[in-house]
mmCIF file of C-alpha atoms and ligand atoms in Angstrom:
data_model
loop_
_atom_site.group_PDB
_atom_site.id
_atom_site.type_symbol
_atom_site.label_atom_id
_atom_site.label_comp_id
_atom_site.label_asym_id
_atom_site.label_seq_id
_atom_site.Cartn_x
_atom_site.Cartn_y
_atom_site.Cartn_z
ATOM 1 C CA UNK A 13 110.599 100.895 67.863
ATOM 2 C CA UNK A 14 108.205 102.207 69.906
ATOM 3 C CA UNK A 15 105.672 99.630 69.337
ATOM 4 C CA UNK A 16 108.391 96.920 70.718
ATOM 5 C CA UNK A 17 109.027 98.651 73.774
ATOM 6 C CA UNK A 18 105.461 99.169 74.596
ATOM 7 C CA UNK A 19 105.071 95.116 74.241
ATOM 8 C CA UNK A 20 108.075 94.534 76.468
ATOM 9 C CA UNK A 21 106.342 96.497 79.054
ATOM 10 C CA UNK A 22 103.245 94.445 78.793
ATOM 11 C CA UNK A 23 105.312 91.582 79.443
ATOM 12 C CA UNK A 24 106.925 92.666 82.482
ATOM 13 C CA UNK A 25 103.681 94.074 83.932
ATOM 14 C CA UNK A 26 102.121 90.866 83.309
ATOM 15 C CA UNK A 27 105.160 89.133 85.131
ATOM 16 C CA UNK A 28 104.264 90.941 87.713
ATOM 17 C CA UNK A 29 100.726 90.924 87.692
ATOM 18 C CA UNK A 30 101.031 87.215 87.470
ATOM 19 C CA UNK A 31 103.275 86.922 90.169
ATOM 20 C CA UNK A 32 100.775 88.997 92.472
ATOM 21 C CA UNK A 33 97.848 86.736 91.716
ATOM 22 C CA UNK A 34 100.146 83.592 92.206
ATOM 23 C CA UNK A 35 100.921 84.954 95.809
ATOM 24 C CA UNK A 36 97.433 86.030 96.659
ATOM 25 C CA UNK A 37 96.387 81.930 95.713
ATOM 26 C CA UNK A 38 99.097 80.911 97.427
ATOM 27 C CA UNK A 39 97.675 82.458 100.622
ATOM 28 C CA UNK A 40 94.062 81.651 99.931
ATOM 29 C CA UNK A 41 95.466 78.796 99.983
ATOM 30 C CA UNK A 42 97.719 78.800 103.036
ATOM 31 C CA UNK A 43 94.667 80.399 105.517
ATOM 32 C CA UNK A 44 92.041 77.504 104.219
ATOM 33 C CA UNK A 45 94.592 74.687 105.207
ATOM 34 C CA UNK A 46 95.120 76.866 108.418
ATOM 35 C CA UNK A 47 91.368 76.487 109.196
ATOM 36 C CA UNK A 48 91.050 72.796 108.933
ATOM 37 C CA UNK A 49 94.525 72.401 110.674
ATOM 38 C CA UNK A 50 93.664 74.737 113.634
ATOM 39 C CA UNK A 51 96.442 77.506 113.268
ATOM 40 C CA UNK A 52 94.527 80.748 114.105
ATOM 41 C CA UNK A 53 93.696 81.588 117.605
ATOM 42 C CA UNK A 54 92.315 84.535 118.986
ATOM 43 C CA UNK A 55 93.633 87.144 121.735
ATOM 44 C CA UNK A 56 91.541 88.897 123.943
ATOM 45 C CA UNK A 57 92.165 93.334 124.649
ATOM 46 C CA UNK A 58 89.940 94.258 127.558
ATOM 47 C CA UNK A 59 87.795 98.034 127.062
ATOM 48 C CA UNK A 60 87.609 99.515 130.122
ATOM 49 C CA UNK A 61 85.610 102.317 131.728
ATOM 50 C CA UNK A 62 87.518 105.705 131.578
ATOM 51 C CA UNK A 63 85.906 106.058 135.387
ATOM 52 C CA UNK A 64 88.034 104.202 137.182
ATOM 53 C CA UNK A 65 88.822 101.452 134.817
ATOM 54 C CA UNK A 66 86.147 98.913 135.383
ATOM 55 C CA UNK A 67 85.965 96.134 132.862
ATOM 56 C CA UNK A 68 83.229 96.444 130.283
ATOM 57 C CA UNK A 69 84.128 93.505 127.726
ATOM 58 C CA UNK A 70 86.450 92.172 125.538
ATOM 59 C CA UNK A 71 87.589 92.523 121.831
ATOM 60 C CA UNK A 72 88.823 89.370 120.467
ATOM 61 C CA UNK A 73 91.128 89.622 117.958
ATOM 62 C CA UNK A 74 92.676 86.911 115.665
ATOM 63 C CA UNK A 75 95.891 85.837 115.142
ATOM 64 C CA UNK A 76 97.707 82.727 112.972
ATOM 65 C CA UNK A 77 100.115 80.701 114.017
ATOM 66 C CA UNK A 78 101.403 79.733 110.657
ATOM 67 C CA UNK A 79 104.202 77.123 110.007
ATOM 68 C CA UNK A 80 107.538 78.718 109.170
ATOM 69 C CA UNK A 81 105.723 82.562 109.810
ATOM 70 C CA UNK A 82 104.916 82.652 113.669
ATOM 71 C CA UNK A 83 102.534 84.526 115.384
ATOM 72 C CA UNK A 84 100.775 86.221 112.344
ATOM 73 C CA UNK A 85 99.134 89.501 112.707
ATOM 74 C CA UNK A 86 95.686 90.389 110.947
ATOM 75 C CA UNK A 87 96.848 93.096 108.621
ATOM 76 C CA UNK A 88 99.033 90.671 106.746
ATOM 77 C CA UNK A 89 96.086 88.129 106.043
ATOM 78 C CA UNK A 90 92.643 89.419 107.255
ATOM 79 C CA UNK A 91 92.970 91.705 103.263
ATOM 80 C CA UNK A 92 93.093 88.973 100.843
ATOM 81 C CA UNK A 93 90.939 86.410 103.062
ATOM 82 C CA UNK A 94 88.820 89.374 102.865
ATOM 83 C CA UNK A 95 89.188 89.404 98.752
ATOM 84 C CA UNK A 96 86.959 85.919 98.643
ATOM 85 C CA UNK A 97 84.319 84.016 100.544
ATOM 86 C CA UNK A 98 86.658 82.773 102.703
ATOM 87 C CA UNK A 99 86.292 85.810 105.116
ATOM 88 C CA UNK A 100 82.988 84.269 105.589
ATOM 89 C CA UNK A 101 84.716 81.089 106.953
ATOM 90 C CA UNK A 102 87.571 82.849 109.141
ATOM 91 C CA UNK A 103 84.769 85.545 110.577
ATOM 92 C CA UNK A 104 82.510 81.967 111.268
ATOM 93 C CA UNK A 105 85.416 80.134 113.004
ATOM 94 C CA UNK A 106 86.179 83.805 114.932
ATOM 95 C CA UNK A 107 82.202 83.860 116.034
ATOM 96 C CA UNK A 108 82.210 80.307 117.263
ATOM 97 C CA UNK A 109 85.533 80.515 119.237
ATOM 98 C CA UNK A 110 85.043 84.358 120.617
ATOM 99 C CA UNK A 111 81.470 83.273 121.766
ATOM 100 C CA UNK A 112 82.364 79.875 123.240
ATOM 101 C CA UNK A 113 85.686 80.950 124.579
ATOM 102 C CA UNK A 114 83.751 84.012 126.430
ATOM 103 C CA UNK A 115 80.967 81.709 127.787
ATOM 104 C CA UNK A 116 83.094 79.248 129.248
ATOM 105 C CA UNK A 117 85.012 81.908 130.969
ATOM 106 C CA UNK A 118 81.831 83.937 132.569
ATOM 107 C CA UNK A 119 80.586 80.635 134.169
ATOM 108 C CA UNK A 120 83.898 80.383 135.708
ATOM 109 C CA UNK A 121 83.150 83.996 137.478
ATOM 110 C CA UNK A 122 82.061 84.040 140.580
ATOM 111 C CA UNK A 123 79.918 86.388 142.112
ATOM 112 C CA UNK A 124 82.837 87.872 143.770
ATOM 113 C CA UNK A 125 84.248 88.751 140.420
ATOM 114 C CA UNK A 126 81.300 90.765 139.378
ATOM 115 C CA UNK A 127 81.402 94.197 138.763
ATOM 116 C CA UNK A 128 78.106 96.515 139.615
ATOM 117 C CA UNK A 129 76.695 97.826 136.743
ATOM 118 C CA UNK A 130 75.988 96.462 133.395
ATOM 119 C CA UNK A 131 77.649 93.433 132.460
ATOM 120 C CA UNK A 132 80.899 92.183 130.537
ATOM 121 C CA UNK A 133 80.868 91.520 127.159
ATOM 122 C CA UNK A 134 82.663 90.337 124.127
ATOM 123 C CA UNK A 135 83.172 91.915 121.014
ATOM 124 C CA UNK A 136 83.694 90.656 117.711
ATOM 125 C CA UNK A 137 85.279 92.235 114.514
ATOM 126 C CA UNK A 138 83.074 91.511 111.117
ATOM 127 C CA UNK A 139 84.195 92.243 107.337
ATOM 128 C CA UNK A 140 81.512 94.340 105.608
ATOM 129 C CA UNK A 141 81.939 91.103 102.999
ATOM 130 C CA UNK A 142 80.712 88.577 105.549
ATOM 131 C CA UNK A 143 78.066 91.121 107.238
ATOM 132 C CA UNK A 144 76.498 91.471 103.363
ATOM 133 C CA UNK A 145 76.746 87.327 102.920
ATOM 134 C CA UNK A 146 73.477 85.439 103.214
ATOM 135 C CA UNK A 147 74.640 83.837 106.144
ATOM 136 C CA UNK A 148 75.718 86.030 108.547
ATOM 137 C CA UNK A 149 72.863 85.814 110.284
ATOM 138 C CA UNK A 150 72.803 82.289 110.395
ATOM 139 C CA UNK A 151 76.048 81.958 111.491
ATOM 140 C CA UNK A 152 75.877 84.540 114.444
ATOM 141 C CA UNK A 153 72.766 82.605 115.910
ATOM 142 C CA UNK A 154 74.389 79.326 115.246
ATOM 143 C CA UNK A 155 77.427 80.828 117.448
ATOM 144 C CA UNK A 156 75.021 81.967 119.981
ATOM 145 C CA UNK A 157 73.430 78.891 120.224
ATOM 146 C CA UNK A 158 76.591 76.717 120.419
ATOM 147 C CA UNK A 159 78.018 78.796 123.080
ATOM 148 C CA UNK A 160 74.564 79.086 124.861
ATOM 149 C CA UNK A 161 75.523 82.633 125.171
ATOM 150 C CA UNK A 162 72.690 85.807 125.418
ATOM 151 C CA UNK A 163 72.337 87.823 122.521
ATOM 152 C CA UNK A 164 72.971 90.983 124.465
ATOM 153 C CA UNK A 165 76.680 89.972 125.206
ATOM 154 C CA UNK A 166 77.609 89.502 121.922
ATOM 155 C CA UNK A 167 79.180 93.131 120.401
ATOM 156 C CA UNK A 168 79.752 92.893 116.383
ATOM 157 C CA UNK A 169 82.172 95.213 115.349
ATOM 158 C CA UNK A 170 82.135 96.660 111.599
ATOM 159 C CA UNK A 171 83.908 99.969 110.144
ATOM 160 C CA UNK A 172 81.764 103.164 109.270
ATOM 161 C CA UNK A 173 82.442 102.328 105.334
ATOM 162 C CA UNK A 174 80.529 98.897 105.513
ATOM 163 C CA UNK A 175 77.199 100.524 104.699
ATOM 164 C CA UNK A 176 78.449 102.731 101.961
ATOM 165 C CA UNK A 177 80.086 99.798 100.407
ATOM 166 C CA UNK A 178 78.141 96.787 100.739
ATOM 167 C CA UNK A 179 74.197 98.110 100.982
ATOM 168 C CA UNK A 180 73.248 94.486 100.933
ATOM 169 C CA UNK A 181 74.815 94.649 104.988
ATOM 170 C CA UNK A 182 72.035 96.931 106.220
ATOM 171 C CA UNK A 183 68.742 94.517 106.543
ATOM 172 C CA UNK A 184 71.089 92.202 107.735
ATOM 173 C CA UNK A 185 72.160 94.934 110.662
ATOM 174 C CA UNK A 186 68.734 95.105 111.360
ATOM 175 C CA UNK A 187 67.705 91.726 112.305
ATOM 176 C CA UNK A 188 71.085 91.074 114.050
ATOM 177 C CA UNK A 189 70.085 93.798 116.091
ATOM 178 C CA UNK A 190 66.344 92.894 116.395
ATOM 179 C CA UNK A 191 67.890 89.468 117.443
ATOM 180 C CA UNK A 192 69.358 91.697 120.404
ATOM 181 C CA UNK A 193 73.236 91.516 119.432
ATOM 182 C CA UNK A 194 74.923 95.016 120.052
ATOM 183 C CA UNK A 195 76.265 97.117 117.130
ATOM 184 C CA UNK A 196 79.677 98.836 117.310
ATOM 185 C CA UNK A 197 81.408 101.306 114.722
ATOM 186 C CA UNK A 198 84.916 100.819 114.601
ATOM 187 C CA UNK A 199 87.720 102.778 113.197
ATOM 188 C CA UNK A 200 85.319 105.739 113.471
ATOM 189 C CA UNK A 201 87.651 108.843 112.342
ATOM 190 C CA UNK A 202 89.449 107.286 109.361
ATOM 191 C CA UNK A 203 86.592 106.571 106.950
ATOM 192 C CA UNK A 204 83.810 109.466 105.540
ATOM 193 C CA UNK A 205 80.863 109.709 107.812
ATOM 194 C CA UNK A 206 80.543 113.108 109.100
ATOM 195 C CA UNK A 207 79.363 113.650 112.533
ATOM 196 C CA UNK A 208 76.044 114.813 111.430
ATOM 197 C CA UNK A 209 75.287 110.814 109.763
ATOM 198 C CA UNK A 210 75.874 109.483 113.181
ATOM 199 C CA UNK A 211 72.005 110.064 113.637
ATOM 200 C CA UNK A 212 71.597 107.414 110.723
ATOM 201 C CA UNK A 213 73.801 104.754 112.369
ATOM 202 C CA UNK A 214 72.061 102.004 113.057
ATOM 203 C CA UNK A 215 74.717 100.987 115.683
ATOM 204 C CA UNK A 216 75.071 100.783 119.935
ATOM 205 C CA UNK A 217 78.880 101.957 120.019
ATOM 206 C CA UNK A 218 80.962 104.316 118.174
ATOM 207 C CA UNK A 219 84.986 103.677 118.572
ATOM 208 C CA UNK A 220 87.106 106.218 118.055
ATOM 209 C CA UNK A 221 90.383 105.130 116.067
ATOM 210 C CA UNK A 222 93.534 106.074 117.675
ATOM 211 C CA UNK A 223 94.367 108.060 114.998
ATOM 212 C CA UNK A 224 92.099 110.725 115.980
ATOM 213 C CA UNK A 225 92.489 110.160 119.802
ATOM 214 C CA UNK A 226 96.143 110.127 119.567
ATOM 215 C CA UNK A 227 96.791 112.910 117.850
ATOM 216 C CA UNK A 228 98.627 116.031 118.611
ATOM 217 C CA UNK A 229 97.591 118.469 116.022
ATOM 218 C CA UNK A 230 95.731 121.771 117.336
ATOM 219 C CA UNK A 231 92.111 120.931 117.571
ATOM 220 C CA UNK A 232 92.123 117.187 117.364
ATOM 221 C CA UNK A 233 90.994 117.312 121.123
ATOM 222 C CA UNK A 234 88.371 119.765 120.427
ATOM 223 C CA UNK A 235 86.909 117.452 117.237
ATOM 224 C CA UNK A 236 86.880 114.428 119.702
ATOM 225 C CA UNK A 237 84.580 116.192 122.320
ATOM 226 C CA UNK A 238 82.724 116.932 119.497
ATOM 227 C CA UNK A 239 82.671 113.055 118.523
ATOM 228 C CA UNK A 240 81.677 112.539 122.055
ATOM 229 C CA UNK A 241 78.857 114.451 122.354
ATOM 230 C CA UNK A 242 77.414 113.719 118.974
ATOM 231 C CA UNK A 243 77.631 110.031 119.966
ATOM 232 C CA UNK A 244 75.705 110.926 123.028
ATOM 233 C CA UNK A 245 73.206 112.750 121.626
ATOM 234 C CA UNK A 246 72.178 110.040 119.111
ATOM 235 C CA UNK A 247 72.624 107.251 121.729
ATOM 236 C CA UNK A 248 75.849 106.147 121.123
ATOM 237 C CA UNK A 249 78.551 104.746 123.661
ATOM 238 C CA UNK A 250 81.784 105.925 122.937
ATOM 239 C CA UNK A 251 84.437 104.292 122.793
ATOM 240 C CA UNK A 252 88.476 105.405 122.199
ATOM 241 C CA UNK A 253 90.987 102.923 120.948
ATOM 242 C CA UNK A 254 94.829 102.859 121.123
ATOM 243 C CA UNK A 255 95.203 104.405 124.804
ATOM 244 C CA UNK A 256 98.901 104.396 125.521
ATOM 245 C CA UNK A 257 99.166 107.314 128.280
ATOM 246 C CA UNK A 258 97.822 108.261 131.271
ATOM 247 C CA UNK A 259 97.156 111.928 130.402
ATOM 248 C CA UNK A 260 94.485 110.735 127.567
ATOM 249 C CA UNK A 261 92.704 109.086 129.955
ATOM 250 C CA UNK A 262 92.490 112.031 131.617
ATOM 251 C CA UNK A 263 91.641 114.250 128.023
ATOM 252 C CA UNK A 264 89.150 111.140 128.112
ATOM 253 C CA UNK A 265 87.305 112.114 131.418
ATOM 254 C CA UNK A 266 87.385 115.862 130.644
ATOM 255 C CA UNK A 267 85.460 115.059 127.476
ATOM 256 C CA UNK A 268 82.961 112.312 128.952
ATOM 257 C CA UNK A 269 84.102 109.702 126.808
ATOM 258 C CA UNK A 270 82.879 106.559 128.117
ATOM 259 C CA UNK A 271 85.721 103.554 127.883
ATOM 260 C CA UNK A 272 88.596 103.107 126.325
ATOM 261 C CA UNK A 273 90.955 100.513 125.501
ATOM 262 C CA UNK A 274 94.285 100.372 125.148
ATOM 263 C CA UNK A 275 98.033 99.282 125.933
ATOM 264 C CA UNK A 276 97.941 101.002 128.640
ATOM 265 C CA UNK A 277 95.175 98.855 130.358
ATOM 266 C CA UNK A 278 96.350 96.077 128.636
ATOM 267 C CA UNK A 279 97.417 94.373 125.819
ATOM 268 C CA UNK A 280 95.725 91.583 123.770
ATOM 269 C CA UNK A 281 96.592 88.225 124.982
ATOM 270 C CA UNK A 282 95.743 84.702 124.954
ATOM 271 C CA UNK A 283 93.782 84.668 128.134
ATOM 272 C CA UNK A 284 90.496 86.350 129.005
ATOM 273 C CA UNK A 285 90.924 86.679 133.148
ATOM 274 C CA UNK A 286 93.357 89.456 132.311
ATOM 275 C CA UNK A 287 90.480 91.492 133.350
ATOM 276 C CA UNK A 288 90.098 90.804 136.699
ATOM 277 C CA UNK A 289 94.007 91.841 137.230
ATOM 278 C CA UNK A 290 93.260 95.383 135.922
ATOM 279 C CA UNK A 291 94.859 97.978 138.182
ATOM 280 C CA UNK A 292 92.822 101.346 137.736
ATOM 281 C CA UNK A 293 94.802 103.314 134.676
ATOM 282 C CA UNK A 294 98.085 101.528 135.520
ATOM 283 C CA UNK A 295 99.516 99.441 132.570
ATOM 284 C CA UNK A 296 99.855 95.963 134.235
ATOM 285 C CA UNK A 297 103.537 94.086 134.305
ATOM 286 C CA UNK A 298 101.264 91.604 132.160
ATOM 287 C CA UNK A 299 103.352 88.526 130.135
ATOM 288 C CA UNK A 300 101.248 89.697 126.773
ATOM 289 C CA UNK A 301 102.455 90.957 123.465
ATOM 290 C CA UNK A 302 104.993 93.785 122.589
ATOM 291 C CA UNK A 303 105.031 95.720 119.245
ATOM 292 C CA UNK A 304 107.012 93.345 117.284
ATOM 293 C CA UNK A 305 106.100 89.965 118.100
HETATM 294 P P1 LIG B 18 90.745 96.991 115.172
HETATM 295 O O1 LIG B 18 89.479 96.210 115.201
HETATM 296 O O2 LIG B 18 90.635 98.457 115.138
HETATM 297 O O3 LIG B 18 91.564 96.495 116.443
HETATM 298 C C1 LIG B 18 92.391 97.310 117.217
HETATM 299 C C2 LIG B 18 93.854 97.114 116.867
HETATM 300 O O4 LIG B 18 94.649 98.013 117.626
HETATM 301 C C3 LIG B 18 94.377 95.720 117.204
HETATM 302 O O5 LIG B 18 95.387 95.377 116.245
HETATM 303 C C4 LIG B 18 95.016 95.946 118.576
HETATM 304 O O6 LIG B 18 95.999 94.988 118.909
HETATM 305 C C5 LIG B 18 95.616 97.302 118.370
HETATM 306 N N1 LIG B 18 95.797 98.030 119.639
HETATM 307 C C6 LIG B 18 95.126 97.897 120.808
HETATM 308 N N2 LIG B 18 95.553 98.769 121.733
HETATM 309 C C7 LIG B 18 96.543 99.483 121.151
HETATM 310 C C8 LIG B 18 97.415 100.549 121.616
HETATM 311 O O7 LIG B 18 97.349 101.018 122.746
HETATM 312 N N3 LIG B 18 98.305 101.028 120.707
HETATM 313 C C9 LIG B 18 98.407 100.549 119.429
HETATM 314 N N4 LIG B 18 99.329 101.079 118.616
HETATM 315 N N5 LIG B 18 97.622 99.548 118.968
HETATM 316 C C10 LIG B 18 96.699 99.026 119.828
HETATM 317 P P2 LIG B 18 95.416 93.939 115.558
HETATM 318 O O8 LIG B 18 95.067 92.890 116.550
HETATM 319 O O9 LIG B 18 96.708 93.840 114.827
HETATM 320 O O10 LIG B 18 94.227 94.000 114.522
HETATM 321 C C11 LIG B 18 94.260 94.876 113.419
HETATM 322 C C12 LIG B 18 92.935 94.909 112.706
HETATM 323 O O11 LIG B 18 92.666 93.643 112.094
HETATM 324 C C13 LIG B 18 91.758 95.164 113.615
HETATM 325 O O12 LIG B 18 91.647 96.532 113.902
HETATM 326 C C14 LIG B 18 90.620 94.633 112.765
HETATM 327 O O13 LIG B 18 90.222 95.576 111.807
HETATM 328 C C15 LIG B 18 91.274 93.467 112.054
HETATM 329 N N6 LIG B 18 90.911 92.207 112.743
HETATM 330 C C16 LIG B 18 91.421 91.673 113.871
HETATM 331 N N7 LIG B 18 90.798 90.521 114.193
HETATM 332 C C17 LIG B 18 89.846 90.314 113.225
HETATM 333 C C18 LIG B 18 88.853 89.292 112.995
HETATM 334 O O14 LIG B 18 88.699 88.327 113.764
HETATM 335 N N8 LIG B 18 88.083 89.444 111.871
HETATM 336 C C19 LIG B 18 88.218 90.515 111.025
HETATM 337 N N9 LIG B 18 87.398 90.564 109.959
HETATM 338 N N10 LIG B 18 89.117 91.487 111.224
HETATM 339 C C20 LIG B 18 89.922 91.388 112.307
HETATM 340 MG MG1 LIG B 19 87.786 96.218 116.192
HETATM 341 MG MG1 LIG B 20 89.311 99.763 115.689
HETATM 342 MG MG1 LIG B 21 91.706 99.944 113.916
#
């Protein structure tokens, strides 16, 4: 009968459903452990000036080195850490290594090193959970602090959909940003803001995902000048992500997009004076990582 059937497939969907949330523990699990035991590390992607390739500052971006996995990659564990609190404790361990890790390196900098202009900094993703937790603000001072680092250095990076999902983020925007930490809007292209809410953002940078820079359809490179110069106009920075070739740099300049960052300049990698090796728009013959690893 019907009615039998219909049971049978409550079964199996429970099987599965069961299985899921067994998996999902099982790597809440896995990433806490990984904290105390010191598997994640992050790597370091320089953004670059599209004039001539100057280093601005550096994304960190974190990776685990779990037992029996090797290198891990975000996407597989940044979603369900991001499905509990314990974002909140991955995104505090990222702010205290990124900050520390970045200090340490600029006192190493001569003045030699140091480019004209304004100076290098580091930049930080955030899940919207962690930027609506009662502590975020805590924790980004306490990072500060630790790392004796300026305020002004630090760059948090959050997507356009973290103030339409989680309104309990935006007074906490506003005193990071009162504190004197920079804003950025990443992923910008892939979520719903329009270009007329980019007056509203309450944000230093806009980064353009590659999606929208790297793509071929007709117009795409029309709707990025028009990115561009919206950004401008409400004070934005812009930057584009995923630069691969040397003839979107040069889209990049013919729009006045300001930086970029990319494989071409370089890819992520374990070690932060990467940016002092950068040859103008050449992709160095750098040891870092390939698609894959
Ligand atoms: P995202 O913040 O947009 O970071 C840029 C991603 O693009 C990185 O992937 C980077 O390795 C990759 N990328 C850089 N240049 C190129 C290029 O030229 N071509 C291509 N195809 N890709 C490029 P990754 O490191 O795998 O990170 C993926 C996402 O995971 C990040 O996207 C970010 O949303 C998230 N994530 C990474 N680190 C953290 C973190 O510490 N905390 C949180 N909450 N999220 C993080
Ligand atoms: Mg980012
Ligand atoms: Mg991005
Ligand atoms: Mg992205």
């Amino acid at each position: 009968r019907a009615k039998s059937a219909g049971r049978g497939r409550v079964e199996v969907f429970d099987e599965a459903l069961r299985r899921q949330l067994d998996e999902r523990a099982e790597l809440e699990e896995a990433i806490r452990e990984g904290l105390a035991a010191g598997e994640f590390l992050l790597h370091y992607q320089p953004v670059v000036r599209v004039d001539g390739a100057t280093l601005e500052g550096y994304e960190a971006l974190v990776r685990w080195n779990r037992p029996g996995h090797g290198l891990t990659m975000p996407d597989s564990f940044i979603p369900t850490a991001e499905k509990s609190t314990l974002i909140c404790h991955l995104g505090r361990w990222v702010l205290g290594e990124a900050t520390l890790r970045f200090a340490r390196w600029l006192q190493t900098r001569t003045m030699d090193d140091e480019e004209p202009g304004s100076p290098v900094t580091i930049a930080v993703n955030i899940s919207g959970r962690h930027l609506a937790a009662a502590s975020i603000v805590t924790d980004v001072k306490n990072a500060l602090r630790a790392a004796q680092l300026p305020p002004e250095l630090l760059v948090l990076e959050i997507t356009e959909t973290v103030l339409i999902d989680e309104p309990a983020a935006a007074p906490h925007l506003r005193a990071l940003r009162e504190l004197g930490v920079k804003i950025s809007i990443d992923d910008f292209g892939t979520g719903y803001t329009s270009i007329g809410q980019l007056q509203f953002l309450n944000a230093d940078t806009l980064k353009i995902d590659k999606s929208l820079v790297g793509s071929q359809r007709p117009g795409a490179a029309e709707l990025v000048e028009l990115v561009v110069r919206a950004a401008h106009a409400f004070g934005l920075s812009v930057i584009a992500e995923g630069i691969e070739h040397e003839e979107q740099v040069l889209a990049l300049q013919r729009v006045g997009c300001d930086s970029a960052q990319g494989y071409l300049f370089a890819r992520p990698q374990e070690s932060l004076d990467v940016g002092r090796d950068l040859v103008p728009r050449r992709s160095p013959p750098s040891a870092g990582e390939r698609p894959g690893d």
